[in-house]
PDB file of C-alpha atoms in Angstrom:
ATOM      1  CA  MET A   1     -22.053  34.728   9.674  1.00 77.00           C
ATOM      2  CA  THR A   2     -21.629  35.703   6.224  1.00 83.00           C
ATOM      3  CA  ALA A   3     -17.636  35.199   6.921  1.00 86.00           C
ATOM      4  CA  PHE A   4     -18.103  32.062   8.261  1.00 84.00           C
ATOM      5  CA  VAL A   5     -20.569  30.411   5.312  1.00 83.00           C
ATOM      6  CA  ALA A   6     -17.719  32.456   2.757  1.00 86.00           C
ATOM      7  CA  PHE A   7     -14.875  30.531   4.329  1.00 87.00           C
ATOM      8  CA  PHE A   8     -16.697  27.233   5.073  1.00 88.00           C
ATOM      9  CA  LEU A   9     -19.078  26.601   2.152  1.00 90.00           C
ATOM     10  CA  PRO A  10     -15.952  26.744  -0.739  1.00 91.00           C
ATOM     11  CA  ALA A  11     -13.882  24.518   1.165  1.00 92.00           C
ATOM     12  CA  LEU A  12     -16.639  21.682   2.199  1.00 91.00           C
ATOM     13  CA  ILE A  13     -17.279  22.004  -1.849  1.00 93.00           C
ATOM     14  CA  ALA A  14     -13.412  21.365  -2.750  1.00 93.00           C
ATOM     15  CA  LEU A  15     -13.456  18.283  -0.266  1.00 93.00           C
ATOM     16  CA  GLY A  16     -16.303  16.603  -2.357  1.00 91.00           C
ATOM     17  CA  PHE A  17     -14.540  17.012  -5.381  1.00 93.00           C
ATOM     18  CA  TRP A  18     -11.067  16.128  -3.549  1.00 93.00           C
ATOM     19  CA  GLN A  19     -12.800  12.546  -2.834  1.00 92.00           C
ATOM     20  CA  LEU A  20     -14.176  12.287  -5.963  1.00 91.00           C
ATOM     21  CA  ASP A  21     -11.090  12.413  -7.597  1.00 91.00           C
ATOM     22  CA  ARG A  22      -9.476  10.243  -5.577  1.00 87.00           C
ATOM     23  CA  GLY A  23     -12.653   7.470  -5.618  1.00 86.00           C
ATOM     24  CA  GLU A  24     -11.680   7.837  -9.681  1.00 86.00           C
ATOM     25  CA  GLU A  25      -8.010   7.327  -8.804  1.00 81.00           C
ATOM     26  CA  LYS A  26      -9.055   4.506  -7.131  1.00 78.00           C
ATOM     27  CA  ARG A  27     -11.930   3.462 -10.091  1.00 82.00           C
ATOM     28  CA  GLN A  28      -8.673   3.358 -12.349  1.00 78.00           C
ATOM     29  CA  MET A  29      -5.922   1.909 -10.390  1.00 76.00           C
ATOM     30  CA  GLN A  30      -8.805  -1.751  -9.476  1.00 75.00           C
ATOM     31  CA  ALA A  31      -9.622  -1.206 -13.444  1.00 76.00           C
ATOM     32  CA  GLN A  32      -5.447  -2.161 -13.794  1.00 74.00           C
ATOM     33  CA  MET A  33      -5.063  -4.340 -11.505  1.00 73.00           C
ATOM     34  CA  ASP A  34      -7.730  -7.045 -12.647  1.00 74.00           C
ATOM     35  CA  ALA A  35      -6.574  -6.200 -16.099  1.00 70.00           C
ATOM     36  CA  SER A  36      -2.912  -7.073 -15.262  1.00 68.00           C
ATOM     37  CA  ARG A  37      -3.847  -9.566 -13.166  1.00 72.00           C
ATOM     38  CA  SER A  38      -5.903 -11.418 -16.211  1.00 74.00           C
ATOM     39  CA  ALA A  39      -3.468 -11.683 -18.272  1.00 76.00           C
ATOM     40  CA  LEU A  40      -0.765 -14.316 -19.154  1.00 84.00           C
ATOM     41  CA  ALA A  41       2.354 -14.982 -16.854  1.00 85.00           C
ATOM     42  CA  VAL A  42       5.448 -13.755 -18.229  1.00 88.00           C
ATOM     43  CA  SER A  43       9.531 -13.922 -17.336  1.00 90.00           C
ATOM     44  CA  VAL A  44      11.230 -11.922 -15.091  1.00 91.00           C
ATOM     45  CA  GLN A  45      13.563 -11.003 -18.376  1.00 88.00           C
ATOM     46  CA  THR A  46       9.886 -10.492 -20.469  1.00 87.00           C
ATOM     47  CA  LEU A  47       8.742  -7.646 -17.563  1.00 86.00           C
ATOM     48  CA  GLN A  48      11.904  -6.077 -17.347  1.00 82.00           C
ATOM     49  CA  ASN A  49      11.256  -3.904 -20.126  1.00 78.00           C
ATOM     50  CA  ALA A  50       8.308  -3.540 -19.933  1.00 79.00           C
ATOM     51  CA  ASP A  51       6.285   0.320 -19.277  1.00 77.00           C
ATOM     52  CA  ASP A  52       4.198  -0.520 -16.810  1.00 81.00           C
ATOM     53  CA  ARG A  53       4.739  -3.527 -14.892  1.00 85.00           C
ATOM     54  CA  ALA A  54       2.579  -3.318 -11.771  1.00 85.00           C
ATOM     55  CA  TRP A  55       0.619  -6.359 -10.925  1.00 88.00           C
ATOM     56  CA  MET A  56       1.553  -8.130 -13.841  1.00 90.00           C
ATOM     57  CA  PRO A  57       1.507 -11.994 -13.213  1.00 92.00           C
ATOM     58  CA  LEU A  58       5.130 -13.624 -13.489  1.00 92.00           C
ATOM     59  CA  GLN A  59       6.107 -17.464 -13.933  1.00 91.00           C
ATOM     60  CA  ILE A  60      10.130 -17.739 -12.009  1.00 92.00           C
ATOM     61  CA  GLN A  61      12.152 -20.419 -11.422  1.00 94.00           C
ATOM     62  CA  GLY A  62      15.363 -20.291  -8.907  1.00 96.00           C
ATOM     63  CA  VAL A  63      16.498 -20.329  -5.451  1.00 96.00           C
ATOM     64  CA  PHE A  64      16.316 -18.009  -2.519  1.00 96.00           C
ATOM     65  CA  ASP A  65      19.619 -16.135  -0.914  1.00 95.00           C
ATOM     66  CA  PRO A  66      19.030 -17.445   3.207  1.00 94.00           C
ATOM     67  CA  GLU A  67      21.059 -14.834   4.344  1.00 94.00           C
ATOM     68  CA  HIS A  68      19.704 -11.658   2.725  1.00 95.00           C
ATOM     69  CA  ILE A  69      16.313 -11.278   4.540  1.00 96.00           C
ATOM     70  CA  TRP A  70      14.243  -8.425   4.926  1.00 96.00           C
ATOM     71  CA  LEU A  71      11.569  -8.598   7.756  1.00 96.00           C
ATOM     72  CA  LEU A  72       8.437  -5.676   6.616  1.00 95.00           C
ATOM     73  CA  ASP A  73       7.033  -4.623  10.540  1.00 95.00           C
ATOM     74  CA  ASN A  74       3.988  -3.557  11.748  1.00 93.00           C
ATOM     75  CA  ARG A  75       1.754  -5.814   8.939  1.00 92.00           C
ATOM     76  CA  THR A  76      -1.122  -7.238  10.674  1.00 90.00           C
ATOM     77  CA  ARG A  77      -3.508  -9.802  10.185  1.00 89.00           C
ATOM     78  CA  ASN A  78      -6.871  -9.816  12.177  1.00 88.00           C
ATOM     79  CA  GLY A  79      -5.873  -8.230  14.611  1.00 89.00           C
ATOM     80  CA  GLN A  80      -2.467 -10.248  15.556  1.00 92.00           C
ATOM     81  CA  ALA A  81       1.010  -8.269  14.889  1.00 92.00           C
ATOM     82  CA  GLY A  82       3.723  -9.832  12.971  1.00 94.00           C
ATOM     83  CA  LEU A  83       5.335  -8.956   9.533  1.00 95.00           C
ATOM     84  CA  GLU A  84       5.925  -9.555   5.741  1.00 96.00           C
ATOM     85  CA  VAL A  85       9.106 -11.603   4.395  1.00 97.00           C
ATOM     86  CA  LEU A  86      10.939 -10.367   1.809  1.00 97.00           C
ATOM     87  CA  GLN A  87      13.743 -12.043   0.120  1.00 97.00           C
ATOM     88  CA  ARG A  88      16.115 -11.995  -2.365  1.00 96.00           C
ATOM     89  CA  PHE A  89      15.840 -14.373  -4.903  1.00 97.00           C
ATOM     90  CA  LYS A  90      18.016 -15.594  -7.986  1.00 96.00           C
ATOM     91  CA  ASP A  91      16.030 -15.850 -11.320  1.00 95.00           C
ATOM     92  CA  ILE A  92      18.386 -18.802 -13.027  1.00 94.00           C
ATOM     93  CA  ASP A  93      16.553 -18.315 -16.620  1.00 91.00           C
ATOM     94  CA  SER A  94      17.763 -14.768 -16.742  1.00 92.00           C
ATOM     95  CA  ASP A  95      20.204 -14.158 -13.938  1.00 93.00           C
ATOM     96  CA  LEU A  96      19.081 -11.420 -12.731  1.00 94.00           C
ATOM     97  CA  GLU A  97      17.854 -11.133  -8.737  1.00 95.00           C
ATOM     98  CA  LEU A  98      14.856  -9.527  -6.905  1.00 95.00           C
ATOM     99  CA  VAL A  99      13.720  -8.677  -3.832  1.00 96.00           C
ATOM    100  CA  VAL A 100      10.107 -11.336  -3.273  1.00 96.00           C
ATOM    101  CA  ASN A 101       7.679 -11.031  -0.817  1.00 96.00           C
ATOM    102  CA  ARG A 102       6.763 -14.477   0.516  1.00 96.00           C
ATOM    103  CA  GLY A 103       3.866 -13.129   2.609  1.00 95.00           C
ATOM    104  CA  TRP A 104       3.011 -12.431   6.139  1.00 96.00           C
ATOM    105  CA  LEU A 105       4.581 -14.368   9.062  1.00 94.00           C
ATOM    106  CA  ALA A 106       3.256 -14.097  12.721  1.00 94.00           C
ATOM    107  CA  TRP A 107       5.159 -12.094  15.236  1.00 93.00           C
ATOM    108  CA  PRO A 108       3.638 -12.952  19.208  1.00 88.00           C
ATOM    109  CA  ASP A 109       6.674 -12.423  20.756  1.00 89.00           C
ATOM    110  CA  ARG A 110       8.760  -9.094  19.923  1.00 88.00           C
ATOM    111  CA  ARG A 111      11.740  -9.994  22.338  1.00 88.00           C
ATOM    112  CA  GLU A 112      13.168 -12.732  19.865  1.00 89.00           C
ATOM    113  CA  THR A 113      13.994 -12.046  15.707  1.00 87.00           C
ATOM    114  CA  PRO A 114      10.932 -14.668  13.871  1.00 89.00           C
ATOM    115  CA  ARG A 115      12.640 -17.611  12.586  1.00 90.00           C
ATOM    116  CA  VAL A 116      12.666 -17.475   8.984  1.00 93.00           C
ATOM    117  CA  VAL A 117      12.794 -21.270   7.163  1.00 93.00           C
ATOM    118  CA  THR A 118      14.416 -20.316   3.766  1.00 95.00           C
ATOM    119  CA  PRO A 119      13.345 -23.639   1.165  1.00 93.00           C
ATOM    120  CA  GLU A 120      15.995 -25.414  -0.570  1.00 92.00           C
ATOM    121  CA  GLY A 121      16.658 -26.028  -4.320  1.00 93.00           C
ATOM    122  CA  ILE A 122      15.223 -24.120  -7.140  1.00 95.00           C
ATOM    123  CA  GLN A 123      11.794 -23.089  -6.636  1.00 95.00           C
ATOM    124  CA  ARG A 124       9.139 -22.358  -8.922  1.00 94.00           C
ATOM    125  CA  LEU A 125       6.940 -19.492  -8.219  1.00 94.00           C
ATOM    126  CA  ASP A 126       3.314 -18.302  -9.141  1.00 93.00           C
ATOM    127  CA  ALA A 127       3.804 -14.228  -8.039  1.00 93.00           C
ATOM    128  CA  GLU A 128       3.105 -11.063  -9.857  1.00 93.00           C
ATOM    129  CA  ALA A 129       5.229  -7.570  -9.876  1.00 92.00           C
ATOM    130  CA  LEU A 130       4.117  -5.067  -7.213  1.00 90.00           C
ATOM    131  CA  PRO A 131       3.574  -1.290  -8.420  1.00 86.00           C
ATOM    132  CA  LYS A 132       6.678   1.493  -6.886  1.00 80.00           C
ATOM    133  CA  ALA A 133       6.319   1.617  -3.086  1.00 69.00           C
ATOM    134  CA  GLU A 134       5.376   4.633  -1.890  1.00 54.00           C
ATOM    135  CA  ALA A 135       7.252   7.268   0.728  1.00 46.00           C
ATOM    136  CA  GLY A 136       6.254   6.587   4.089  1.00 44.00           C
ATOM    137  CA  PHE A 137       7.746   7.309   7.797  1.00 43.00           C
ATOM    138  CA  THR A 138      10.386   5.067   8.868  1.00 45.00           C
ATOM    139  CA  LEU A 139      12.210   5.414  12.289  1.00 45.00           C
ATOM    140  CA  GLY A 140      15.485   5.294  10.827  1.00 46.00           C
ATOM    141  CA  ASP A 141      17.625   3.833   8.379  1.00 50.00           C
ATOM    142  CA  THR A 142      17.121   0.122   9.505  1.00 50.00           C
ATOM    143  CA  ASN A 143      19.276  -0.965   6.416  1.00 53.00           C
ATOM    144  CA  VAL A 144      22.581  -0.250   8.653  1.00 52.00           C
ATOM    145  CA  GLN A 145      21.800  -2.956  10.740  1.00 62.00           C
ATOM    146  CA  SER A 146      25.295  -5.347  10.658  1.00 68.00           C
ATOM    147  CA  THR A 147      22.875  -8.837  10.870  1.00 86.00           C
ATOM    148  CA  TRP A 148      20.201 -10.516   9.134  1.00 92.00           C
ATOM    149  CA  PRO A 149      17.579 -10.667   8.690  1.00 93.00           C
ATOM    150  CA  LYS A 150      17.381  -6.843   8.990  1.00 94.00           C
ATOM    151  CA  LEU A 151      14.044  -5.301  10.481  1.00 94.00           C
ATOM    152  CA  ILE A 152      12.418  -2.537   8.377  1.00 94.00           C
ATOM    153  CA  THR A 153       9.389  -0.685   8.620  1.00 93.00           C
ATOM    154  CA  SER A 154       8.745   0.495   4.557  1.00 92.00           C
ATOM    155  CA  VAL A 155      10.073  -0.651   1.949  1.00 92.00           C
ATOM    156  CA  ASP A 156      13.446   1.131   0.209  1.00 93.00           C
ATOM    157  CA  LEU A 157      14.831  -0.219  -2.573  1.00 92.00           C
ATOM    158  CA  LYS A 158      17.627   1.521  -3.380  1.00 91.00           C
ATOM    159  CA  ALA A 159      18.769   0.905   0.508  1.00 91.00           C
ATOM    160  CA  MET A 160      18.199  -2.953   0.568  1.00 92.00           C
ATOM    161  CA  ASN A 161      20.066  -3.114  -2.774  1.00 91.00           C
ATOM    162  CA  ALA A 162      23.019  -0.909  -1.070  1.00 90.00           C
ATOM    163  CA  ALA A 163      22.525  -3.217   2.010  1.00 89.00           C
ATOM    164  CA  SER A 164      22.856  -6.941  -0.051  1.00 86.00           C
ATOM    165  CA  SER A 165      25.550  -5.551  -2.121  1.00 80.00           C
ATOM    166  CA  GLN A 166      23.931  -7.018  -5.344  1.00 80.00           C
ATOM    167  CA  SER A 167      22.776  -5.602  -8.064  1.00 90.00           C
ATOM    168  CA  LEU A 168      18.806  -5.718  -7.716  1.00 93.00           C
ATOM    169  CA  LEU A 169      16.402  -5.189  -9.899  1.00 93.00           C
ATOM    170  CA  PRO A 170      14.448  -1.935  -9.040  1.00 91.00           C
ATOM    171  CA  TRP A 171      10.867  -3.535  -8.541  1.00 93.00           C
ATOM    172  CA  MET A 172       9.906  -6.473  -6.660  1.00 93.00           C
ATOM    173  CA  ALA A 173       7.239  -8.971  -6.629  1.00 95.00           C
ATOM    174  CA  ARG A 174       5.135 -10.936  -4.240  1.00 94.00           C
ATOM    175  CA  LEU A 175       3.516 -14.733  -4.405  1.00 95.00           C
ATOM    176  CA  ARG A 176       0.042 -14.709  -5.236  1.00 90.00           C
ATOM    177  CA  THR A 177      -0.554 -19.005  -4.426  1.00 84.00           C
ATOM    178  CA  GLY A 178       0.713 -21.840  -2.351  1.00 78.00           C
ATOM    179  CA  SER A 179       4.431 -23.080  -2.279  1.00 79.00           C
ATOM    180  CA  ASP A 180       6.894 -24.398   0.009  1.00 81.00           C
ATOM    181  CA  ALA A 181       8.424 -20.691  -0.401  1.00 89.00           C
ATOM    182  CA  ALA A 182       4.975 -19.166   0.514  1.00 92.00           C
ATOM    183  CA  LEU A 183       4.004 -17.568   4.267  1.00 93.00           C
ATOM    184  CA  THR A 184       0.467 -16.468   5.087  1.00 93.00           C
ATOM    185  CA  LEU A 185      -0.655 -14.692   1.214  1.00 91.00           C
ATOM    186  CA  ASP A 186      -4.086 -12.706   2.121  1.00 86.00           C
ATOM    187  CA  TRP A 187      -2.934  -9.934   0.788  1.00 85.00           C
ATOM    188  CA  PRO A 188      -5.533  -6.987   2.137  1.00 75.00           C
ATOM    189  CA  ALA A 189      -7.615  -4.920  -0.416  1.00 71.00           C
ATOM    190  CA  LEU A 190      -6.710  -1.554  -1.358  1.00 64.00           C
ATOM    191  CA  PRO A 191      -7.259   0.616   1.611  1.00 58.00           C
ATOM    192  CA  MET A 192     -10.362   2.100   0.809  1.00 65.00           C
ATOM    193  CA  THR A 193     -12.248   1.381  -2.212  1.00 71.00           C
ATOM    194  CA  SER A 194     -13.698   3.996  -5.288  1.00 77.00           C
ATOM    195  CA  SER A 195     -17.230   3.461  -3.364  1.00 82.00           C
ATOM    196  CA  LYS A 196     -16.304   4.823   0.232  1.00 83.00           C
ATOM    197  CA  HIS A 197     -14.353   7.483  -1.641  1.00 86.00           C
ATOM    198  CA  VAL A 198     -17.738   8.560  -3.244  1.00 88.00           C
ATOM    199  CA  ALA A 199     -19.750   8.373   0.531  1.00 89.00           C
ATOM    200  CA  TYR A 200     -17.324  10.693   1.441  1.00 89.00           C
ATOM    201  CA  ALA A 201     -18.075  13.382  -1.430  1.00 90.00           C
ATOM    202  CA  VAL A 202     -21.770  12.494  -0.393  1.00 92.00           C
ATOM    203  CA  GLN A 203     -21.304  13.375   3.453  1.00 93.00           C
ATOM    204  CA  TRP A 204     -18.895  16.595   1.894  1.00 93.00           C
ATOM    205  CA  PHE A 205     -21.494  17.992  -0.250  1.00 92.00           C
ATOM    206  CA  ALA A 206     -24.260  17.169   2.453  1.00 94.00           C
ATOM    207  CA  LEU A 207     -22.644  19.450   4.776  1.00 93.00           C
ATOM    208  CA  ALA A 208     -22.173  22.078   2.753  1.00 91.00           C
ATOM    209  CA  LEU A 209     -25.637  22.389   1.680  1.00 92.00           C
ATOM    210  CA  ALA A 210     -26.532  22.030   5.321  1.00 91.00           C
ATOM    211  CA  LEU A 211     -24.244  24.948   5.930  1.00 89.00           C
ATOM    212  CA  LEU A 212     -26.192  26.894   2.681  1.00 88.00           C
ATOM    213  CA  ALA A 213     -30.026  25.934   4.001  1.00 89.00           C
ATOM    214  CA  LEU A 214     -28.604  27.455   7.326  1.00 87.00           C
ATOM    215  CA  PHE A 215     -27.388  30.698   6.017  1.00 84.00           C
ATOM    216  CA  VAL A 216     -30.518  31.058   3.934  1.00 85.00           C
ATOM    217  CA  TRP A 217     -32.247  30.411   6.907  1.00 85.00           C
ATOM    218  CA  ALA A 218     -30.836  32.685   8.956  1.00 80.00           C
ATOM    219  CA  GLY A 219     -31.219  35.702   6.379  1.00 75.00           C
ATOM    220  CA  PHE A 220     -34.606  35.345   5.749  1.00 74.00           C
ATOM    221  CA  ARG A 221     -35.874  35.000   9.620  1.00 69.00           C
ATOM    222  CA  PRO A 222     -38.002  37.644  11.480  1.00 66.00           C
ATOM    223  CA  GLU A 223     -36.504  39.835  13.735  1.00 63.00           C
ATOM    224  CA  SER A 224     -38.313  38.764  17.401  1.00 59.00           C
ATOM    225  CA  PRO A 225     -40.155  40.944  18.748  1.00 58.00           C
ATOM    226  CA  GLU A 226     -37.448  41.804  21.964  1.00 57.00           C
ATOM    227  CA  ASN A 227     -35.105  42.951  18.756  1.00 53.00           C
ATOM    228  CA  GLU A 228     -37.976  45.063  17.355  1.00 51.00           C
ATOM    229  CA  THR A 229     -38.115  46.487  21.081  1.00 52.00           C
ATOM    230  CA  ASN A 230     -34.562  47.426  21.788  1.00 54.00           C
ATOM    231  CA  ALA A 231     -34.321  48.981  17.994  1.00 50.00           C
TER     232      ALA A 231
END
């Protein structure tokens, strides 16, 4: 019993403090998102030299490349299977090119590649810069496909840059409000809020307290008469 408690009690306490740390990270992330989104929209050229561009609003105008489209798979909305459409965009003011997430598109029949319509002419977009994508599990390098659009399971801007044979900015943007280029824009919130991490921390601490209470109770529990007779 002592060895059991000596192992699990510190582990439960450590898990509780880890959840508190994660909650503080999410709180700071949400605060950064709120502060950045409330700032005035800037141009691509201005944001290119920014130290921290995550969630900064953008006002850009230019044209979409009708050929270079990536379909980010495994994106669901309200239980419906779909994907997000990422497309190369040329900003005419700076002559720079970047990938823009146009939003979510339903994909009910996976036997057929979804049809993506590219808006023609100069587009004026209300967008926001995205933070660096985290590396995730992928099913091989889908950017080696010879045909477009390319189906991908995670965002790898270096591979996307190589596949498009163009110099793309090392960050991407996504649309904030509707336009001719916008698809479904109900972007999901953070996968877990700060309050949820705190709730999980309370659970871990409660388990640690329960384990400690059980250990104390077992230590002070009087021996049964049967044990005394055997002794």
